[in-house]
């Protein structure tokens, strides 16, 4: 090549590009975390390419904003990794097609009947604590509200984080008209509100706070990857708010057969079997005994709270105003 | 001039495209206005603190000579180029509930002090921007020809006289620019505000834009907020232009004369200023290194290929920034002052609006993964432009004032002038600006979420992926790698420029 | 012939006009009170100061609109005549080619020019390593090499001591005689004017007056000039 520097540059930019699989391109939009070698992305790519005779192209980023920007000209055939809190907005866009899957065998604590958005994993939000540091964690949500103010917790902003938004709906579901008072009692215990989950979780592992808003399945990572059993989820009898991640087909896809096949693949044992350790959450369709053994050690809430998308949407704005009025003081 | 127009088109054009796609601008709610007010307030406070604190530190560095001074000056520049997430890790290690400061205060029965809240935002902003202000003020000191100080000495000036006749006029010229630069950086602050702000009290405009995109899907609101940011930029720029008074020291020959170093209590004060600044800026970074370094050997290969990719992108980005900045700075020096405003625009252009606008513009031309790396490079280059300009414009003006007529009379034009006059005379500031651009591009997550290409993540994206996979220890190690590379890039450029200038 | 044809410039409330001719090869001193516009007059010829009216011609050719580097003019300032980052030889070489891509012949010419000012051994030094007199000689070597028909000196030797200044003026005269150069020299020193310039242009009250014999002028200066000369 005439320009060795250019060759070097091109090489460096594309070094990590895997050898392309044969067949037509099949485009999947997914959130950022899918792409890392520890996330589910590479496994999905390898697994699906084995059965589809296609070249799966994983495009990561902000899934729904991007789809809404692109409209029916999007190159995506399917999306994966949408959250339960955006289904209404996504549905109203009219860009998505029915998934066509049988939902009877799902292993989730809530009944799922949505014919457009197909869940592939789930968990509930919960406060995680370190049992070595916090000997007497609050036993109920009310205990948490009544705890002394030097118990410090970390939460996420409902305007920029899905777990933060779930917390908003959680408090609203548990306390209803008393939600404002609940937030007012919680306020002095909140060390800080972070934009995303990862920032507050990082602060928690650094020992900055006693509890962090995360997921009932978070301790699984520490047990499975670090053999650390000290991280526990505080389970409240008031119930815990449910969150699932979803896959969906695009109407505009010109490869509907492949898209259908992908939806099937999402519920297949191959896909479901890797979710527990790739997502550190519960797979949506996998018997308990097929999970890694240590998942059995996770504390489970007795009650799982879940609002329909219309209920959630109706609550979102007023709940956010309430939250802002407390936290903007 | 063309470069200036291109920047305007890019900034305003993307804003217009976003607004057009939304079908117009949306009105703002009370929370949005609150964000605007908070943004202005914290930016003004952060800028004032950074600029004021920079003066004693820069003066101490300018007039004292000690072993390791050059290294210290370079090191003190480091926080500015630290990726936000890395810096926050370090600040929490020092000022957090479990941090060094509270550990030291507890036995004295004091504290705890809290880093969370507006004070945390200001602390972090000063941490990030004090280095920028110090460097700008230090440049100002060094730009006073040594001959003037010699003259002052021969006239028997006391340090107070020197301050009045030489240093204060210089500060009058340099400080408004430094203040403005910090103010503008803080205007667009995003992650800092949310991680340490303690909640929506500390919402900034950029965060409101992010929320408008991500959660409200309200591009009209994003465009309105973006427009407000640009408007604030122009107002700030105008104000600072009013406040700037050219000191007019004229040129000196390139002799390396040390500045007078007054003895007595001033020596103690200078030492204290240097030590305090070094501790404030360097201890948090040391903590990041201590936490992360042991894990580095265990980092997966993906981190290293991401690092290589980020380095290449940062280099291309820096080359682009320097080309643009040099063209703009020379044009400004020739008296086209609107070009300066154009070049400063990107500092408050929301990267999110910029990215989304480009995405909308290019969506029919190329697919998102194809666009990811080039668009990231372009946006990083444009976002670094204002800093490069701040450094290059005064240098270009001085160059023109000192040697413009001589070069004109000799008929030096075009490439010959660039090669024989501009590049060698500006190599110092060019190296500094290049290092800054490369390092900023290296640490920027920026538009990557809109344009991410999963097969080719950049190093900051990789860091977030690690955090999102619970791998906090690996993330800490990755942060050290990111910091080391950013720093190395900056150092190589800066050193290269200064070596060349010293020839 | 250098002709000022009702040439006029305005910079804010400052104005300067000139309407006279200077014969080719003439040596002129330019004197006048501080701030009267001596440097402005030189700037008009060199092309740094745009004319607001009239024109300046050299040998019948209108110079208006010609960029400074393309005018038949060399100019020396009080300081900043040399680029500090270039060597002595490079600074001189710029007089031949502004891009310094010199042919072997041109390199030889640079060496020769430096030899004539006695600096052949310092060709690779930088200006900061030279004395003030040596720096002036480097600048003169470049003037000699450029061999432009007009040479403008804007207090070029004002900073030098009397002995050095005499030496420079002698060197200047040698170069100007060889090439038949037209020289305009701004100076504050009446002795320099007497020693070097048979004729003198007085710049005063917004007007550059036509050249007059230097001796007579300095012996019987007009009112405003008398105050300045003291």
mmCIF file of N, CA, C and O in Angstrom, chain A residues 39-90:
data_model
loop_
_atom_site.group_PDB
_atom_site.id
_atom_site.type_symbol
_atom_site.label_atom_id
_atom_site.label_comp_id
_atom_site.label_asym_id
_atom_site.label_seq_id
_atom_site.Cartn_x
_atom_site.Cartn_y
_atom_site.Cartn_z
ATOM 1 N N UNK A 39 -20.940 -9.149 28.255
ATOM 2 C CA UNK A 39 -22.376 -8.985 28.092
ATOM 3 C C UNK A 39 -22.916 -10.086 27.195
ATOM 4 O O UNK A 39 -22.178 -10.950 26.712
ATOM 5 N N UNK A 40 -24.221 -10.061 26.957
ATOM 6 C CA UNK A 40 -24.836 -11.128 26.175
ATOM 7 C C UNK A 40 -24.605 -11.018 24.668
ATOM 8 O O UNK A 40 -24.810 -11.993 23.948
ATOM 9 N N UNK A 41 -24.175 -9.856 24.195
ATOM 10 C CA UNK A 41 -24.073 -9.623 22.753
ATOM 11 C C UNK A 41 -23.313 -10.683 21.977
ATOM 12 O O UNK A 41 -23.849 -11.317 21.056
ATOM 13 N N UNK A 42 -22.036 -10.907 22.343
ATOM 14 C CA UNK A 42 -21.249 -11.882 21.568
ATOM 15 C C UNK A 42 -21.873 -13.281 21.566
ATOM 16 O O UNK A 42 -21.834 -13.981 20.542
ATOM 17 N N UNK A 43 -22.473 -13.678 22.691
ATOM 18 C CA UNK A 43 -23.072 -15.015 22.761
ATOM 19 C C UNK A 43 -24.300 -15.088 21.860
ATOM 20 O O UNK A 43 -24.539 -16.090 21.175
ATOM 21 N N UNK A 44 -25.096 -13.979 21.858
ATOM 22 C CA UNK A 44 -26.276 -13.957 20.988
ATOM 23 C C UNK A 44 -25.841 -14.035 19.530
ATOM 24 O O UNK A 44 -26.393 -14.784 18.725
ATOM 25 N N UNK A 45 -24.810 -13.282 19.206
ATOM 26 C CA UNK A 45 -24.344 -13.247 17.826
ATOM 27 C C UNK A 45 -23.906 -14.633 17.378
ATOM 28 O O UNK A 45 -24.317 -15.129 16.327
ATOM 29 N N UNK A 46 -23.080 -15.271 18.210
ATOM 30 C CA UNK A 46 -22.582 -16.599 17.853
ATOM 31 C C UNK A 46 -23.721 -17.606 17.789
ATOM 32 O O UNK A 46 -23.839 -18.396 16.834
ATOM 33 N N UNK A 47 -24.580 -17.550 18.817
ATOM 34 C CA UNK A 47 -25.659 -18.531 18.912
ATOM 35 C C UNK A 47 -26.643 -18.420 17.752
ATOM 36 O O UNK A 47 -27.024 -19.422 17.155
ATOM 37 N N UNK A 48 -27.031 -17.198 17.409
ATOM 38 C CA UNK A 48 -28.048 -17.041 16.374
ATOM 39 C C UNK A 48 -27.465 -17.315 14.988
ATOM 40 O O UNK A 48 -28.126 -17.887 14.122
ATOM 41 N N UNK A 49 -26.225 -16.926 14.781
ATOM 42 C CA UNK A 49 -25.609 -17.155 13.472
ATOM 43 C C UNK A 49 -25.493 -18.651 13.178
ATOM 44 O O UNK A 49 -25.509 -19.068 12.021
ATOM 45 N N UNK A 50 -25.404 -19.448 14.245
ATOM 46 C CA UNK A 50 -25.302 -20.893 14.059
ATOM 47 C C UNK A 50 -26.567 -21.459 13.415
ATOM 48 O O UNK A 50 -26.529 -22.417 12.652
ATOM 49 N N UNK A 51 -27.715 -20.837 13.723
ATOM 50 C CA UNK A 51 -28.971 -21.417 13.233
ATOM 51 C C UNK A 51 -29.627 -20.609 12.119
ATOM 52 O O UNK A 51 -30.546 -21.079 11.474
ATOM 53 N N UNK A 52 -29.189 -19.391 11.862
ATOM 54 C CA UNK A 52 -29.946 -18.540 10.931
ATOM 55 C C UNK A 52 -29.363 -18.492 9.528
ATOM 56 O O UNK A 52 -30.026 -18.069 8.591
ATOM 57 N N UNK A 53 -28.096 -18.860 9.350
ATOM 58 C CA UNK A 53 -27.480 -18.700 8.048
ATOM 59 C C UNK A 53 -27.398 -17.233 7.647
ATOM 60 O O UNK A 53 -27.573 -16.891 6.475
ATOM 61 N N UNK A 54 -27.189 -16.373 8.638
ATOM 62 C CA UNK A 54 -27.133 -14.939 8.341
ATOM 63 C C UNK A 54 -25.942 -14.335 9.074
ATOM 64 O O UNK A 54 -25.286 -15.009 9.859
ATOM 65 N N UNK A 55 -25.705 -13.062 8.776
ATOM 66 C CA UNK A 55 -24.651 -12.336 9.472
ATOM 67 C C UNK A 55 -25.321 -11.360 10.421
ATOM 68 O O UNK A 55 -25.882 -10.353 9.989
ATOM 69 N N UNK A 56 -25.303 -11.679 11.726
ATOM 70 C CA UNK A 56 -25.973 -10.811 12.685
ATOM 71 C C UNK A 56 -25.101 -9.584 12.963
ATOM 72 O O UNK A 56 -23.951 -9.704 13.361
ATOM 73 N N UNK A 57 -25.677 -8.397 12.711
ATOM 74 C CA UNK A 57 -24.957 -7.160 12.975
ATOM 75 C C UNK A 57 -25.561 -6.527 14.220
ATOM 76 O O UNK A 57 -26.723 -6.140 14.226
ATOM 77 N N UNK A 58 -24.765 -6.466 15.277
ATOM 78 C CA UNK A 58 -25.251 -5.899 16.534
ATOM 79 C C UNK A 58 -24.895 -4.419 16.568
ATOM 80 O O UNK A 58 -23.743 -4.038 16.464
ATOM 81 N N UNK A 59 -25.913 -3.573 16.664
ATOM 82 C CA UNK A 59 -25.683 -2.131 16.730
ATOM 83 C C UNK A 59 -26.100 -1.680 18.119
ATOM 84 O O UNK A 59 -27.262 -1.832 18.506
ATOM 85 N N UNK A 60 -25.149 -1.135 18.892
ATOM 86 C CA UNK A 60 -25.508 -0.775 20.260
ATOM 87 C C UNK A 60 -25.599 0.729 20.450
ATOM 88 O O UNK A 60 -25.001 1.499 19.714
ATOM 89 N N UNK A 61 -26.385 1.113 21.439
ATOM 90 C CA UNK A 61 -26.579 2.530 21.724
ATOM 91 C C UNK A 61 -27.925 2.696 22.386
ATOM 92 O O UNK A 61 -28.477 1.763 22.955
ATOM 93 N N UNK A 62 -28.448 3.912 22.330
ATOM 94 C CA UNK A 62 -29.766 4.168 22.892
ATOM 95 C C UNK A 62 -30.815 3.633 21.934
ATOM 96 O O UNK A 62 -31.106 4.246 20.912
ATOM 97 N N UNK A 63 -31.396 2.509 22.282
ATOM 98 C CA UNK A 63 -32.198 1.774 21.307
ATOM 99 C C UNK A 63 -33.436 2.557 20.859
ATOM 100 O O UNK A 63 -33.603 2.857 19.672
ATOM 101 N N UNK A 64 -34.297 2.893 21.805
ATOM 102 C CA UNK A 64 -35.563 3.494 21.392
ATOM 103 C C UNK A 64 -35.406 4.899 20.795
ATOM 104 O O UNK A 64 -35.992 5.169 19.749
ATOM 105 N N UNK A 65 -34.620 5.779 21.439
ATOM 106 C CA UNK A 65 -34.444 7.088 20.801
ATOM 107 C C UNK A 65 -33.988 6.956 19.356
ATOM 108 O O UNK A 65 -34.434 7.671 18.467
ATOM 109 N N UNK A 66 -33.100 6.010 19.116
ATOM 110 C CA UNK A 66 -32.585 5.862 17.765
ATOM 111 C C UNK A 66 -33.665 5.368 16.814
ATOM 112 O O UNK A 66 -33.823 5.879 15.702
ATOM 113 N N UNK A 67 -34.437 4.365 17.262
ATOM 114 C CA UNK A 67 -35.515 3.847 16.413
ATOM 115 C C UNK A 67 -36.522 4.959 16.098
ATOM 116 O O UNK A 67 -36.963 5.129 14.966
ATOM 117 N N UNK A 68 -36.848 5.751 17.116
ATOM 118 C CA UNK A 68 -37.826 6.821 16.905
ATOM 119 C C UNK A 68 -37.283 7.864 15.934
ATOM 120 O O UNK A 68 -38.027 8.433 15.137
ATOM 121 N N UNK A 69 -35.984 8.109 15.998
ATOM 122 C CA UNK A 69 -35.369 9.058 15.058
ATOM 123 C C UNK A 69 -35.420 8.515 13.639
ATOM 124 O O UNK A 69 -35.665 9.239 12.685
ATOM 125 N N UNK A 70 -35.168 7.231 13.518
ATOM 126 C CA UNK A 70 -35.055 6.657 12.177
ATOM 127 C C UNK A 70 -36.412 6.334 11.572
ATOM 128 O O UNK A 70 -36.551 6.271 10.341
ATOM 129 N N UNK A 71 -37.398 6.106 12.429
ATOM 130 C CA UNK A 71 -38.725 5.788 11.932
ATOM 131 C C UNK A 71 -38.730 4.520 11.097
ATOM 132 O O UNK A 71 -37.949 3.593 11.346
ATOM 133 N N UNK A 72 -39.594 4.487 10.069
ATOM 134 C CA UNK A 72 -39.705 3.228 9.314
ATOM 135 C C UNK A 72 -38.551 3.045 8.331
ATOM 136 O O UNK A 72 -38.527 2.078 7.573
ATOM 137 N N UNK A 73 -37.602 3.977 8.333
ATOM 138 C CA UNK A 73 -36.430 3.775 7.484
ATOM 139 C C UNK A 73 -35.311 3.059 8.234
ATOM 140 O O UNK A 73 -34.213 2.903 7.723
ATOM 141 N N UNK A 74 -35.588 2.658 9.460
ATOM 142 C CA UNK A 74 -34.527 2.048 10.252
ATOM 143 C C UNK A 74 -34.020 0.769 9.594
ATOM 144 O O UNK A 74 -34.759 0.058 8.911
ATOM 145 N N UNK A 75 -32.725 0.533 9.804
ATOM 146 C CA UNK A 75 -32.136 -0.692 9.265
ATOM 147 C C UNK A 75 -32.353 -1.875 10.206
ATOM 148 O O UNK A 75 -32.082 -3.014 9.839
ATOM 149 N N UNK A 76 -32.828 -1.572 11.407
ATOM 150 C CA UNK A 76 -32.974 -2.641 12.392
ATOM 151 C C UNK A 76 -34.052 -3.633 11.962
ATOM 152 O O UNK A 76 -35.113 -3.248 11.476
ATOM 153 N N UNK A 77 -33.756 -4.922 12.132
ATOM 154 C CA UNK A 77 -34.777 -5.944 11.910
ATOM 155 C C UNK A 77 -35.481 -6.264 13.225
ATOM 156 O O UNK A 77 -36.688 -6.463 13.246
ATOM 157 N N UNK A 78 -34.697 -6.311 14.294
ATOM 158 C CA UNK A 78 -35.269 -6.499 15.624
ATOM 159 C C UNK A 78 -34.500 -5.618 16.601
ATOM 160 O O UNK A 78 -33.406 -5.147 16.306
ATOM 161 N N UNK A 79 -35.127 -5.372 17.757
ATOM 162 C CA UNK A 79 -34.415 -4.704 18.837
ATOM 163 C C UNK A 79 -34.447 -5.619 20.045
ATOM 164 O O UNK A 79 -35.347 -6.459 20.184
ATOM 165 N N UNK A 80 -33.445 -5.454 20.900
ATOM 166 C CA UNK A 80 -33.425 -6.230 22.131
ATOM 167 C C UNK A 80 -32.892 -5.328 23.231
ATOM 168 O O UNK A 80 -32.041 -4.477 22.980
ATOM 169 N N UNK A 81 -33.468 -5.446 24.420
ATOM 170 C CA UNK A 81 -32.990 -4.633 25.526
ATOM 171 C C UNK A 81 -33.840 -3.417 25.827
ATOM 172 O O UNK A 81 -33.406 -2.536 26.555
ATOM 173 N N UNK A 82 -35.068 -3.353 25.266
ATOM 174 C CA UNK A 82 -35.982 -2.278 25.679
ATOM 175 C C UNK A 82 -36.418 -2.548 27.113
ATOM 176 O O UNK A 82 -36.449 -3.694 27.551
ATOM 177 N N UNK A 83 -36.794 -1.485 27.817
ATOM 178 C CA UNK A 83 -37.255 -1.673 29.182
ATOM 179 C C UNK A 83 -38.765 -1.588 29.274
ATOM 180 O O UNK A 83 -39.411 -0.988 28.430
ATOM 181 N N UNK A 84 -39.306 -2.165 30.340
ATOM 182 C CA UNK A 84 -40.759 -2.168 30.508
ATOM 183 C C UNK A 84 -41.338 -0.765 30.567
ATOM 184 O O UNK A 84 -42.487 -0.550 30.228
ATOM 185 N N UNK A 85 -40.521 0.205 30.971
ATOM 186 C CA UNK A 85 -41.091 1.546 31.139
ATOM 187 C C UNK A 85 -41.273 2.301 29.825
ATOM 188 O O UNK A 85 -41.838 3.384 29.823
ATOM 189 N N UNK A 86 -40.780 1.765 28.721
ATOM 190 C CA UNK A 86 -40.930 2.507 27.463
ATOM 191 C C UNK A 86 -41.898 1.829 26.485
ATOM 192 O O UNK A 86 -42.048 2.282 25.354
ATOM 193 N N UNK A 87 -42.529 0.748 26.936
ATOM 194 C CA UNK A 87 -43.333 -0.002 25.967
ATOM 195 C C UNK A 87 -44.474 0.822 25.390
ATOM 196 O O UNK A 87 -44.762 0.731 24.195
ATOM 197 N N UNK A 88 -45.092 1.655 26.210
ATOM 198 C CA UNK A 88 -46.222 2.436 25.707
ATOM 199 C C UNK A 88 -45.761 3.347 24.574
ATOM 200 O O UNK A 88 -46.342 3.375 23.495
ATOM 201 N N UNK A 89 -44.706 4.053 24.861
ATOM 202 C CA UNK A 89 -44.164 4.993 23.883
ATOM 203 C C UNK A 89 -43.753 4.244 22.606
ATOM 204 O O UNK A 89 -44.011 4.685 21.488
ATOM 205 N N UNK A 90 -43.122 3.103 22.783
ATOM 206 C CA UNK A 90 -42.683 2.315 21.632
ATOM 207 C C UNK A 90 -43.885 1.808 20.847
ATOM 208 O O UNK A 90 -43.914 1.860 19.616
#
